[in-house]
Amino acid sequence: MVELEVSSLKKYFPVQKSFIERLLTRKKQFIRAVDGISFKIFNGQVFSLVGESGCGKTTTGRLVVRLEKPDEGKIVFEDKDITFAKEKELRPLRRKMQIIFQDPYASLNPRMRIGDTIAEPLIVHGIADKKEAKEEALKMLENVGLTPAHMFYKLLPHQLSGGQRQRVAIARAMILKPKFIVADEPVSMIDVSLRTSILKLIMKFKTLYNLSILFITHDLAVARLISDTIAVMYLGKIVEVASTEELIDNPMHPYTKALLSSVPSLFRRKREKVILKGEIANPINPPSGCRLHPRCPFAKSICSQEEPKLISYGNNHYVACHFPLLGKG
Ligand SMILES: Nc1ncnc2c1ncn2[C@@H]1O[C@H](COP(=O)(O)OP(=O)(O)OP(=O)(O)O)[C@@H](O)[C@H]1O
Ligand SMILES: [Mg+2]
């Protein structure tokens, strides 16, 4: 069963201009953060979005749980079209859709005891009274490994380490027993030695609640550890999607290959490395045709003229490239 389906989703942010710039040009400019992406997340599965900084991952995550309003496209959650749903309609769904943010330092209220932070959603959603919520929060503290729970309940965020704070953020998201979560780089700001334990904790809840997860990361090695499917994003577009195994074993898009070339643990010795030229382009004025073409070592003239569509190459493997690197491992 499909938990979440996104079609041709777009979000453009207007560029803020200075007074002088406004005098010089009246033309409005937009950052094309998410520029027509489609994907499906099946029940109980982990779908990862991978790509460089600024490619639109967080914006996508915020759009699908409707913390951000889309400009175009469609978002269907559990068979309900929520693309332009009003806050009142979204309210009952908010319980089922949660988000875990990248920065555990910024996402918790610094003045609230962590136990109350975890209990709060139960009260806000009218699910429990104060006493019941406290009991549930204590159980949840145990569940996320912050024990003795009574002691942790009373602490403030600044008394915790980054890893512990992220456990609190996960507890707060999980107390509502959601069906779907967006995990936005949940381990990127955590000490490397603690990452695996945080990922394991997320996976424990996945099994417990049969969660579907949109997992956001810039790190293919992390995505590989926990995903069923991986989608690679570049400048607001999805350029390749496949099952994790298929994408790592048989990458076809030069951009995916370049990402893989930079991860030693995923790099196969017989593979040819793909090195891109220059830096990620400007999302205000993205390159014509294929957005990767100025950086791509395989680009030909068609690449600057025509935008490649996401095409199936069998085995549920989709690639948007005029010259996919077929059968080259
Ligand atoms: N609220 C906003 N207003 C204006 N521009 C925004 C806003 N949010 C994001 N952007 C821009 O949209 C683009 C995509 O940003 P987004 O945060 O989605 O990228 P990301 O892939 O999550 O990057 P990172 O890996 O650095 O977290 C960027 O160019 C960013 O500057
Ligand atoms: Mg981000």
CSV table of C-alpha atoms and ligand atoms in Angstrom, one decimal:
chain,number,residue,atom,x,y,z
A,1,MET,CA,0.0,0.0,0.0
A,2,VAL,CA,1.2,3.5,-0.8
A,3,GLU,CA,1.5,5.7,2.3
A,4,LEU,CA,2.6,8.9,0.5
A,5,GLU,CA,2.5,9.9,-3.1
A,6,VAL,CA,4.0,13.0,-4.5
A,7,SER,CA,3.5,14.2,-8.1
A,8,SER,CA,5.1,17.0,-10.0
A,9,LEU,CA,5.7,18.9,-6.7
A,10,LYS,CA,7.1,22.5,-7.0
A,11,LYS,CA,8.2,25.1,-4.5
A,12,TYR,CA,9.8,28.4,-5.6
A,13,PHE,CA,10.9,30.9,-3.0
A,14,PRO,CA,10.9,34.6,-4.1
A,15,VAL,CA,14.4,36.1,-3.9
A,16,GLN,CA,14.6,39.0,-1.4
A,17,LYS,CA,16.0,42.0,-3.1
A,18,SER,CA,17.6,45.2,-1.6
A,19,PHE,CA,16.0,48.6,-2.3
A,20,ILE,CA,18.6,49.4,-5.0
A,21,GLU,CA,18.1,46.1,-6.7
A,22,ARG,CA,14.4,46.7,-6.7
A,23,LEU,CA,14.9,50.0,-8.4
A,24,LEU,CA,17.1,48.5,-11.0
A,25,THR,CA,14.9,45.6,-12.0
A,26,ARG,CA,11.2,45.0,-11.4
A,27,LYS,CA,11.5,41.4,-12.5
A,28,LYS,CA,10.8,39.0,-9.7
A,29,GLN,CA,13.3,36.2,-9.2
A,30,PHE,CA,12.7,32.8,-7.7
A,31,ILE,CA,14.8,30.1,-6.1
A,32,ARG,CA,13.6,26.9,-7.6
A,33,ALA,CA,14.1,24.8,-4.5
A,34,VAL,CA,11.9,21.9,-5.6
A,35,ASP,CA,11.1,21.8,-9.3
A,36,GLY,CA,8.7,19.1,-10.3
A,37,ILE,CA,9.4,15.9,-8.4
A,38,SER,CA,7.4,12.7,-8.1
A,39,PHE,CA,7.8,9.7,-5.9
A,40,LYS,CA,5.9,7.1,-3.8
A,41,ILE,CA,6.6,5.8,-0.3
A,42,PHE,CA,5.1,2.4,0.5
A,43,ASN,CA,3.8,1.4,3.8
A,44,GLY,CA,6.5,0.4,6.3
A,45,GLN,CA,9.4,1.4,3.9
A,46,VAL,CA,12.3,3.8,4.1
A,47,PHE,CA,12.7,6.2,1.1
A,48,SER,CA,15.8,8.2,1.2
A,49,LEU,CA,16.5,11.5,-0.6
A,50,VAL,CA,20.2,12.1,-1.2
A,51,GLY,CA,22.0,15.1,-2.7
A,52,GLU,CA,24.3,18.0,-2.1
A,53,SER,CA,23.6,20.9,0.1
A,54,GLY,CA,20.9,23.2,-1.3
A,55,CYS,CA,19.4,20.7,-3.7
A,56,GLY,CA,15.9,20.9,-2.1
A,57,LYS,CA,15.8,18.0,0.4
A,58,THR,CA,14.6,19.8,3.4
A,59,THR,CA,12.1,21.8,1.4
A,60,THR,CA,10.7,18.5,0.1
A,61,GLY,CA,10.4,17.1,3.6
A,62,ARG,CA,8.7,20.3,4.9
A,63,LEU,CA,6.3,20.2,1.9
A,64,VAL,CA,5.1,16.6,2.3
A,65,VAL,CA,4.2,17.2,6.0
A,66,ARG,CA,2.7,20.5,4.9
A,67,LEU,CA,4.9,22.8,7.0
A,68,GLU,CA,5.4,24.5,3.7
A,69,LYS,CA,2.7,25.3,1.1
A,70,PRO,CA,3.5,23.9,-2.4
A,71,ASP,CA,3.2,26.1,-5.5
A,72,GLU,CA,2.2,23.2,-7.8
A,73,GLY,CA,1.8,19.5,-7.9
A,74,LYS,CA,0.0,17.0,-5.6
A,75,ILE,CA,0.6,15.4,-2.3
A,76,VAL,CA,-1.6,12.4,-1.3
A,77,PHE,CA,-1.2,11.0,2.2
A,78,GLU,CA,-3.2,7.8,3.0
A,79,ASP,CA,-5.4,8.4,0.0
A,80,LYS,CA,-6.2,12.0,1.0
A,81,ASP,CA,-5.1,14.9,-1.1
A,82,ILE,CA,-3.4,17.3,1.3
A,83,THR,CA,-1.7,19.5,-1.3
A,84,PHE,CA,-3.6,22.6,-0.4
A,85,ALA,CA,-5.4,21.4,2.7
A,86,LYS,CA,-6.1,24.1,5.3
A,87,GLU,CA,-4.7,23.9,8.8
A,88,LYS,CA,-8.0,22.7,10.2
A,89,GLU,CA,-8.1,19.8,7.8
A,90,LEU,CA,-4.4,19.0,8.5
A,91,ARG,CA,-4.8,18.9,12.2
A,92,PRO,CA,-6.0,15.3,12.6
A,93,LEU,CA,-3.3,14.2,10.1
A,94,ARG,CA,-0.5,16.1,12.0
A,95,ARG,CA,-0.7,13.3,14.6
A,96,LYS,CA,0.2,10.7,11.9
A,97,MET,CA,2.9,12.7,10.3
A,98,GLN,CA,5.9,13.8,12.3
A,99,ILE,CA,9.3,15.4,11.5
A,100,ILE,CA,12.7,15.0,13.1
A,101,PHE,CA,15.0,17.8,12.4
A,102,GLN,CA,18.7,18.0,11.7
A,103,ASP,CA,19.7,20.1,14.6
A,104,PRO,CA,18.9,18.7,18.0
A,105,TYR,CA,20.2,21.9,19.6
A,106,ALA,CA,17.7,24.2,17.8
A,107,SER,CA,14.7,21.9,17.7
A,108,LEU,CA,14.1,21.6,21.5
A,109,ASN,CA,12.6,24.3,23.7
A,110,PRO,CA,15.6,25.3,25.9
A,111,ARG,CA,13.5,26.2,28.9
A,112,MET,CA,11.2,23.2,28.9
A,113,ARG,CA,12.1,20.0,30.9
A,114,ILE,CA,12.7,17.2,28.4
A,115,GLY,CA,10.0,15.1,30.0
A,116,ASP,CA,7.4,17.9,29.4
A,117,THR,CA,8.8,18.3,25.8
A,118,ILE,CA,8.0,14.7,25.1
A,119,ALA,CA,4.6,14.7,26.9
A,120,GLU,CA,3.4,18.0,25.3
A,121,PRO,CA,2.1,16.6,21.9
A,122,LEU,CA,-0.2,14.2,23.8
A,123,ILE,CA,-1.8,17.2,25.6
A,124,VAL,CA,-1.9,19.4,22.5
A,125,HIS,CA,-3.7,16.8,20.6
A,126,GLY,CA,-6.1,16.1,23.5
A,127,ILE,CA,-5.0,12.5,23.7
A,128,ALA,CA,-4.1,12.5,27.4
A,129,ASP,CA,-4.4,14.6,30.5
A,130,LYS,CA,-1.3,15.9,32.3
A,131,LYS,CA,-0.8,12.8,34.5
A,132,GLU,CA,-1.3,10.3,31.8
A,133,ALA,CA,1.0,12.3,29.5
A,134,LYS,CA,3.7,12.2,32.1
A,135,GLU,CA,3.4,8.5,32.5
A,136,GLU,CA,3.6,8.0,28.8
A,137,ALA,CA,6.6,10.3,28.6
A,138,LEU,CA,8.4,8.3,31.3
A,139,LYS,CA,7.8,5.1,29.3
A,140,MET,CA,9.0,6.8,26.2
A,141,LEU,CA,12.2,8.0,27.9
A,142,GLU,CA,12.9,4.3,28.7
A,143,ASN,CA,12.1,3.3,25.2
A,144,VAL,CA,14.7,5.7,23.7
A,145,GLY,CA,17.3,4.7,26.2
A,146,LEU,CA,17.3,7.7,28.5
A,147,THR,CA,17.4,6.0,31.9
A,148,PRO,CA,16.7,6.4,34.7
A,149,ALA,CA,13.7,8.0,33.2
A,150,HIS,CA,12.7,9.9,36.3
A,151,MET,CA,16.1,11.6,36.4
A,152,PHE,CA,16.1,12.5,32.7
A,153,TYR,CA,12.5,13.8,32.8
A,154,LYS,CA,13.6,16.8,34.9
A,155,LEU,CA,16.6,17.8,32.8
A,156,LEU,CA,16.8,20.8,30.4
A,157,PRO,CA,18.2,20.3,26.9
A,158,HIS,CA,21.5,22.0,27.7
A,159,GLN,CA,22.2,19.3,30.2
A,160,LEU,CA,22.2,16.7,27.4
A,161,SER,CA,24.7,15.7,24.8
A,162,GLY,CA,23.8,16.0,21.1
A,163,GLY,CA,23.0,12.3,20.8
A,164,GLN,CA,20.7,12.4,23.9
A,165,ARG,CA,18.9,15.5,22.5
A,166,GLN,CA,18.3,13.7,19.3
A,167,ARG,CA,16.8,10.8,21.4
A,168,VAL,CA,14.5,13.3,23.0
A,169,ALA,CA,13.5,14.7,19.5
A,170,ILE,CA,12.7,11.1,18.4
A,171,ALA,CA,10.7,10.4,21.6
A,172,ARG,CA,8.7,13.5,21.0
A,173,ALA,CA,7.9,12.5,17.5
A,174,MET,CA,7.1,8.9,18.4
A,175,ILE,CA,4.8,9.6,21.4
A,176,LEU,CA,1.9,10.1,19.0
A,177,LYS,CA,2.5,6.8,17.3
A,178,PRO,CA,2.8,8.3,13.9
A,179,LYS,CA,2.4,6.4,10.6
A,180,PHE,CA,4.9,8.5,8.7
A,181,ILE,CA,7.9,10.5,9.6
A,182,VAL,CA,10.3,12.8,7.8
A,183,ALA,CA,13.8,12.4,9.3
A,184,ASP,CA,15.8,15.3,8.1
A,185,GLU,CA,19.5,14.5,8.4
A,186,PRO,CA,18.9,13.2,11.9
A,187,VAL,CA,22.5,12.1,12.4
A,188,SER,CA,24.5,14.6,10.5
A,189,MET,CA,25.2,16.8,13.6
A,190,ILE,CA,25.9,13.9,15.9
A,191,ASP,CA,29.2,12.4,16.8
A,192,VAL,CA,30.1,9.7,14.3
A,193,SER,CA,30.5,7.1,17.1
A,194,LEU,CA,26.8,7.7,18.1
A,195,ARG,CA,25.2,7.7,14.6
A,196,THR,CA,24.6,4.0,14.4
A,197,SER,CA,22.8,3.8,17.7
A,198,ILE,CA,20.5,6.7,16.7
A,199,LEU,CA,19.7,5.0,13.3
A,200,LYS,CA,19.0,1.8,15.1
A,201,LEU,CA,16.6,3.6,17.4
A,202,ILE,CA,14.7,5.0,14.4
A,203,MET,CA,14.6,1.6,12.9
A,204,LYS,CA,13.3,0.1,16.2
A,205,PHE,CA,10.3,2.5,15.9
A,206,LYS,CA,9.9,1.7,12.3
A,207,THR,CA,9.3,-2.0,13.2
A,208,LEU,CA,7.2,-1.2,16.2
A,209,TYR,CA,4.7,1.1,14.4
A,210,ASN,CA,5.2,-0.1,10.8
A,211,LEU,CA,6.4,3.4,10.0
A,212,SER,CA,7.0,4.8,6.6
A,213,ILE,CA,10.0,7.1,6.5
A,214,LEU,CA,11.2,9.9,4.3
A,215,PHE,CA,14.9,9.9,5.2
A,216,ILE,CA,16.9,12.9,4.2
A,217,THR,CA,20.7,12.7,4.0
A,218,HIS,CA,23.6,14.0,2.0
A,219,ASP,CA,25.5,10.8,2.8
A,220,LEU,CA,24.9,7.8,0.5
A,221,ALA,CA,26.7,5.5,3.0
A,222,VAL,CA,24.1,6.4,5.7
A,223,ALA,CA,21.2,6.1,3.2
A,224,ARG,CA,22.4,2.6,2.2
A,225,LEU,CA,22.3,1.4,5.8
A,226,ILE,CA,18.6,2.0,6.3
A,227,SER,CA,16.8,2.6,3.0
A,228,ASP,CA,14.6,0.4,0.9
A,229,THR,CA,14.7,2.9,-1.9
A,230,ILE,CA,17.0,5.8,-2.7
A,231,ALA,CA,16.3,8.9,-4.8
A,232,VAL,CA,19.1,11.1,-5.8
A,233,MET,CA,18.3,14.9,-6.1
A,234,TYR,CA,20.2,17.6,-8.0
A,235,LEU,CA,19.1,21.2,-8.1
A,236,GLY,CA,15.4,20.6,-7.3
A,237,LYS,CA,15.0,17.5,-9.5
A,238,ILE,CA,15.2,13.8,-8.9
A,239,VAL,CA,17.8,12.4,-11.3
A,240,GLU,CA,17.8,8.7,-10.3
A,241,VAL,CA,15.6,6.4,-8.2
A,242,ALA,CA,16.0,2.7,-7.5
A,243,SER,CA,16.1,0.1,-4.7
A,244,THR,CA,19.1,0.6,-2.5
A,245,GLU,CA,20.9,-2.4,-3.8
A,246,GLU,CA,20.2,-1.6,-7.4
A,247,LEU,CA,21.3,2.0,-7.0
A,248,ILE,CA,24.6,1.1,-5.3
A,249,ASP,CA,25.4,-1.8,-7.6
A,250,ASN,CA,24.3,-0.3,-10.8
A,251,PRO,CA,24.3,3.5,-10.7
A,252,MET,CA,23.4,5.0,-14.1
A,253,HIS,CA,23.3,8.7,-13.6
A,254,PRO,CA,26.8,10.5,-13.8
A,255,TYR,CA,25.7,12.5,-10.7
A,256,THR,CA,25.0,9.3,-8.7
A,257,LYS,CA,28.3,7.9,-9.8
A,258,ALA,CA,30.1,11.0,-8.8
A,259,LEU,CA,28.5,10.8,-5.3
A,260,LEU,CA,29.4,7.1,-5.0
A,261,SER,CA,33.0,7.9,-6.2
A,262,SER,CA,33.5,10.1,-3.2
A,263,VAL,CA,32.4,7.5,-0.6
A,264,PRO,CA,35.4,5.1,-0.2
A,265,SER,CA,33.3,2.4,1.6
A,266,LEU,CA,30.8,2.2,-1.4
A,267,PHE,CA,33.3,2.5,-4.1
A,268,ARG,CA,34.0,-0.6,-6.2
A,269,ARG,CA,37.6,-1.0,-7.3
A,270,LYS,CA,36.8,-1.9,-10.9
A,271,ARG,CA,34.6,1.1,-11.2
A,272,GLU,CA,35.7,4.2,-13.1
A,273,LYS,CA,35.5,7.3,-10.9
A,274,VAL,CA,33.3,10.1,-12.1
A,275,ILE,CA,34.6,13.5,-11.0
A,276,LEU,CA,32.4,16.5,-11.6
A,277,LYS,CA,33.7,19.9,-12.6
A,278,GLY,CA,32.9,23.0,-10.5
A,279,GLU,CA,30.3,23.6,-7.9
A,280,ILE,CA,26.5,23.1,-7.7
A,281,ALA,CA,24.8,25.7,-9.9
A,282,ASN,CA,22.6,28.5,-8.8
A,283,PRO,CA,19.0,27.5,-8.2
A,284,ILE,CA,17.8,30.9,-9.2
A,285,ASN,CA,19.0,30.5,-12.8
A,286,PRO,CA,19.5,26.8,-13.2
A,287,PRO,CA,21.4,25.6,-16.4
A,288,SER,CA,19.2,24.9,-19.4
A,289,GLY,CA,18.5,21.3,-20.5
A,290,CYS,CA,20.0,18.9,-18.0
A,291,ARG,CA,20.9,20.9,-14.9
A,292,LEU,CA,24.1,18.9,-14.5
A,293,HIS,CA,25.5,19.5,-18.0
A,294,PRO,CA,28.1,22.2,-17.1
A,295,ARG,CA,29.6,19.9,-14.6
A,296,CYS,CA,29.2,16.6,-16.4
A,297,PRO,CA,32.2,14.9,-18.1
A,298,PHE,CA,29.8,13.0,-20.5
A,299,ALA,CA,27.7,16.0,-21.6
A,300,LYS,CA,27.0,16.5,-25.3
A,301,SER,CA,25.1,19.3,-27.1
A,302,ILE,CA,21.6,17.8,-26.5
A,303,CYS,CA,22.3,18.0,-22.8
A,304,SER,CA,22.2,21.8,-22.7
A,305,GLN,CA,19.2,21.9,-25.0
A,306,GLU,CA,16.7,19.3,-23.8
A,307,GLU,CA,15.8,18.4,-20.3
A,308,PRO,CA,16.0,14.6,-19.8
A,309,LYS,CA,12.9,12.9,-18.4
A,310,LEU,CA,13.0,10.3,-15.6
A,311,ILE,CA,12.8,7.0,-17.7
A,312,SER,CA,12.4,3.4,-16.5
A,313,TYR,CA,15.3,1.1,-17.2
A,314,GLY,CA,13.5,-2.0,-15.7
A,315,ASN,CA,13.8,-3.4,-12.2
A,316,ASN,CA,12.1,-0.2,-10.9
A,317,HIS,CA,15.1,1.8,-11.8
A,318,TYR,CA,14.5,5.3,-13.1
A,319,VAL,CA,17.1,7.7,-14.5
A,320,ALA,CA,16.9,11.2,-16.0
A,321,CYS,CA,19.9,11.4,-18.3
A,322,HIS,CA,20.4,11.5,-22.1
A,323,PHE,CA,23.4,9.2,-21.8
A,324,PRO,CA,23.0,6.9,-18.8
A,325,LEU,CA,26.0,4.8,-17.9
A,326,LEU,CA,24.4,1.5,-18.7
A,327,GLY,CA,26.0,-1.7,-17.5
A,328,LYS,CA,29.1,-0.1,-16.3
A,329,GLY,CA,28.7,-1.0,-12.6
B,1,LIG,N1,12.3,29.7,3.4
B,1,LIG,C1,13.2,29.9,2.4
B,1,LIG,N2,13.3,31.1,1.7
B,1,LIG,C2,14.1,31.3,0.7
B,1,LIG,N3,14.9,30.3,0.2
B,1,LIG,C3,14.9,29.1,0.8
B,1,LIG,C4,14.0,28.8,1.9
B,1,LIG,N4,14.2,27.6,2.2
B,1,LIG,C5,15.1,27.0,1.4
B,1,LIG,N5,15.5,28.0,0.5
B,1,LIG,C6,16.5,27.8,-0.6
B,1,LIG,O1,16.0,26.7,-1.4
B,1,LIG,C7,17.1,25.9,-1.8
B,1,LIG,C8,16.9,24.5,-1.2
B,1,LIG,O2,17.1,24.5,0.2
B,1,LIG,P1,16.9,23.2,1.1
B,1,LIG,O3,17.1,23.7,2.5
B,1,LIG,O4,15.7,22.5,0.7
B,1,LIG,O5,18.2,22.3,0.7
B,1,LIG,P2,18.8,21.0,1.3
B,1,LIG,O6,19.0,20.0,0.2
B,1,LIG,O7,18.0,20.6,2.5
B,1,LIG,O8,20.3,21.6,1.8
B,1,LIG,P3,21.1,21.2,3.1
B,1,LIG,O9,21.8,19.8,2.7
B,1,LIG,O10,22.1,22.3,3.2
B,1,LIG,O11,20.3,21.0,4.2
B,1,LIG,C9,18.4,26.6,-1.3
B,1,LIG,O12,18.9,27.3,-2.3
B,1,LIG,C10,17.9,27.4,-0.1
B,1,LIG,O13,18.7,28.5,0.0
B,2,MG,MG,18.5,20.4,4.5
